[in-house]
Amino acid sequence: MRFMELSKNYKVLVRYDGSRYGGWQKQTKSPTTIQGKIEAVLEKMCGCPIEIAGSGRTDAGVHANGQVFHFKAAVSLQPDEIQNYLNRYLPEDIAVLSVETAPERFHSRLSAKGKRYVYRIWRSEIPPVFERKYVCNLRKLMPEEKEILPNVAAMKTAAKLLLGTHDFKGFTSLKKTKKSTVRTITALIIEERGPEIVITFEGDGFLYHMIRIIVGTLLEVGFGKRSAQSISQVLENGIREQAGFLAPPEGLCLDAVYYE
Amino acid sequence: MRFMELSKNYKVLVRYDGSRYGGWQKQTKSPTTIQGKIEAVLEKMCGCPIEIAGSGRTDAGVHANGQVFHFKAAVSLQPDEIQNYLNRYLPEDIAVLSVETAPERFHSRLSAKGKRYVYRIWRSEIPPVFERKYVCNLRKLMPEEKEILPNVAAMKTAAKLLLGTHDFKGFTSLKKTKKSTVRTITALIIEERGPEIVITFEGDGFLYHMIRIIVGTLLEVGFGKRSAQSISQVLENGIREQAGFLAPPEGLCLDAVYYE
């Protein structure tokens, strides 16, 4: 005899290596997405289709240290049993860090107050053996370039111009949209860590491709291909073509999502 | 017009992710070995077959942070040009850290004074997403075990018995050999680092499978499946069957080779 379970709202923290996925979001184009993998295991667990909602999409090849999603289901399992079940049946490159019940109104995307992303750049001529799937390797990006050491001081100066609240229309691949492209970047920290340059972004939200275009633009500044000043111009005129190139996905990781 | 080059002896430091290789050493059984990959690029560079000699073999799936090999060749390239050539043509999971000319008598194996190996054990129920190819995941090893937290204090006590000079005949998969199985372990350090237990071995040399059998034996002590004292017995009687299981290769990394 089974008791009828009331539907509950679950908040889940998940980590993944995005290398072999077509991104977070389920889509017809790519059969292998992180959302798809998780929903398949939840369906097996619940005995009926379950839809999960992530705090945001991550592109194909982008990783997450702490992505958040929520889903509603009526199950008799405890949160830690749900976590164990997921970790048992998910592939090795996806791991559930925690499962907790959340208030009915909790929504992983709508309730989010901010996010932190980390972008790792490899600037050494010695190839990144153990880190190769988690960094943007400059030598691979610029095989013919004589040297691959960007001017980090110049990048830091340029980064300051992006801090604060701006219309980032020029820093997104989004086609014309009626939604606001105004966002606030609360932290943009560039650190040198041996063979790596690590760029940490914090803000209330980020547009489609925004971080990867900012990284590409900062790298162009670092390699003397554009002035720091040109960034202010793109912030003003909102012309995507005047911003930098789209940095590759493998260096990017959604580090954390913040809630109240 | 090309000048005749004198043959020189080169010492090379190399890092690799052993996941997709059949080990260091060339063999007919496995078409993909690290030695084979490197020799193919050197042959391309030199225009004739080149044989390289490693400081020792690493098993299929074992990694190296600092493996050393040497080779003799007559080339007009400078050591840093050889390094660049190798890094350009080797696959992404093999990287050359340095190339230098060495005395004629230098031999990567015979001149080695000692080695350091690191074995990483994952003891958390949260699967190792980014580290999964570089750790021994206890949950994967023991899917039915109730808990996967070995008693590290007991492992440390047991490890002390292995320090120093012993006949490690019981701790190798080598069949009967005329060669000595006496080795000296100068350091065996067990550290807890968050979700990991990291075991560092230093010694004058290690027998075939010796580190992985020691790790398996220490884990059996940690899970209360054998006493620390049983280790002394195996050191005395040299019976392989009385030592522990062979720990999986992916947790093992040849960290460094020492020379005078």
XYZ file of C-alpha atoms in Angstrom, chain A residues 39-156:
118
model
C 15.494 14.411 -16.559
C 15.967 10.854 -17.820
C 17.215 9.705 -14.402
C 14.447 11.608 -12.582
C 11.832 10.019 -14.832
C 13.236 6.599 -13.949
C 13.143 7.526 -10.256
C 9.645 9.042 -10.238
C 8.003 6.771 -12.796
C 6.713 9.733 -14.782
C 8.250 12.522 -16.878
C 9.798 15.301 -14.787
C 10.768 18.690 -16.120
C 13.617 20.546 -14.453
C 14.371 24.257 -14.704
C 17.955 25.514 -14.511
C 19.108 28.888 -13.201
C 20.233 29.560 -16.750
C 21.579 27.788 -19.799
C 25.209 26.981 -20.252
C 26.491 26.656 -23.824
C 27.856 23.496 -25.385
C 31.240 22.760 -23.821
C 30.784 25.089 -20.828
C 31.198 23.566 -17.348
C 29.471 24.159 -14.024
C 30.860 23.937 -10.549
C 27.556 24.913 -8.960
C 24.595 25.091 -11.339
C 21.165 25.132 -9.646
C 17.890 23.677 -10.901
C 14.517 22.989 -9.352
C 11.761 20.519 -10.057
C 8.421 19.572 -8.592
C 7.576 15.971 -7.859
C 5.609 13.786 -5.512
C 8.050 11.172 -4.262
C 8.421 9.283 -1.029
C 12.222 9.572 -1.053
C 14.101 11.871 1.282
C 16.293 14.592 -0.301
C 19.505 12.681 0.448
C 18.001 9.556 -1.100
C 17.191 11.554 -4.229
C 20.792 12.775 -4.298
C 22.148 9.236 -3.951
C 19.822 7.956 -6.655
C 20.880 10.677 -9.077
C 24.589 10.173 -8.390
C 24.194 6.452 -8.877
C 22.569 6.703 -12.304
C 23.993 9.917 -13.770
C 27.109 9.637 -15.968
C 30.491 10.284 -14.351
C 30.730 13.838 -15.670
C 27.602 15.020 -13.818
C 27.371 15.038 -10.001
C 24.659 16.216 -7.624
C 26.179 18.141 -4.708
C 22.978 18.624 -2.735
C 19.203 18.224 -2.848
C 16.890 20.148 -0.533
C 13.215 20.912 -0.354
C 12.480 24.533 -1.175
C 9.500 26.838 -0.657
C 6.740 26.401 -3.219
C 7.591 29.742 -4.841
C 11.337 29.042 -5.201
C 12.428 29.213 -8.843
C 16.058 28.528 -9.756
C 16.126 31.298 -12.387
C 13.583 33.828 -11.169
C 14.735 33.695 -7.533
C 18.436 34.030 -8.408
C 20.040 37.250 -7.200
C 23.355 36.830 -8.937
C 25.900 34.519 -10.469
C 29.612 33.931 -10.494
C 31.462 32.652 -13.541
C 35.138 31.795 -13.840
C 37.050 31.849 -17.128
C 40.486 30.155 -17.239
C 43.065 31.114 -19.868
C 46.232 29.032 -20.449
C 49.155 31.248 -21.470
C 52.040 28.770 -21.230
C 53.825 27.173 -24.188
C 53.737 23.916 -22.226
C 50.371 22.406 -23.174
C 47.805 21.937 -20.375
C 47.753 18.149 -20.012
C 45.517 17.694 -16.975
C 43.667 21.016 -17.389
C 43.142 20.765 -21.149
C 39.363 20.454 -21.030
C 38.913 23.324 -18.577
C 41.029 26.133 -20.023
C 41.215 28.246 -23.151
C 44.659 27.337 -24.512
C 46.060 30.467 -26.174
C 48.612 28.506 -28.205
C 45.816 26.444 -29.733
C 43.779 29.601 -30.332
C 46.678 31.431 -31.995
C 48.919 28.742 -33.517
C 50.870 31.215 -35.631
C 51.285 33.953 -33.026
C 54.895 34.493 -31.958
C 54.130 34.848 -28.276
C 51.037 34.124 -26.243
C 51.609 36.294 -23.165
C 48.938 39.002 -23.096
C 49.553 42.229 -21.192
C 47.579 41.499 -18.034
C 47.933 45.036 -16.653
C 46.238 46.382 -19.792
C 43.480 43.786 -19.429
C 42.907 44.863 -15.816
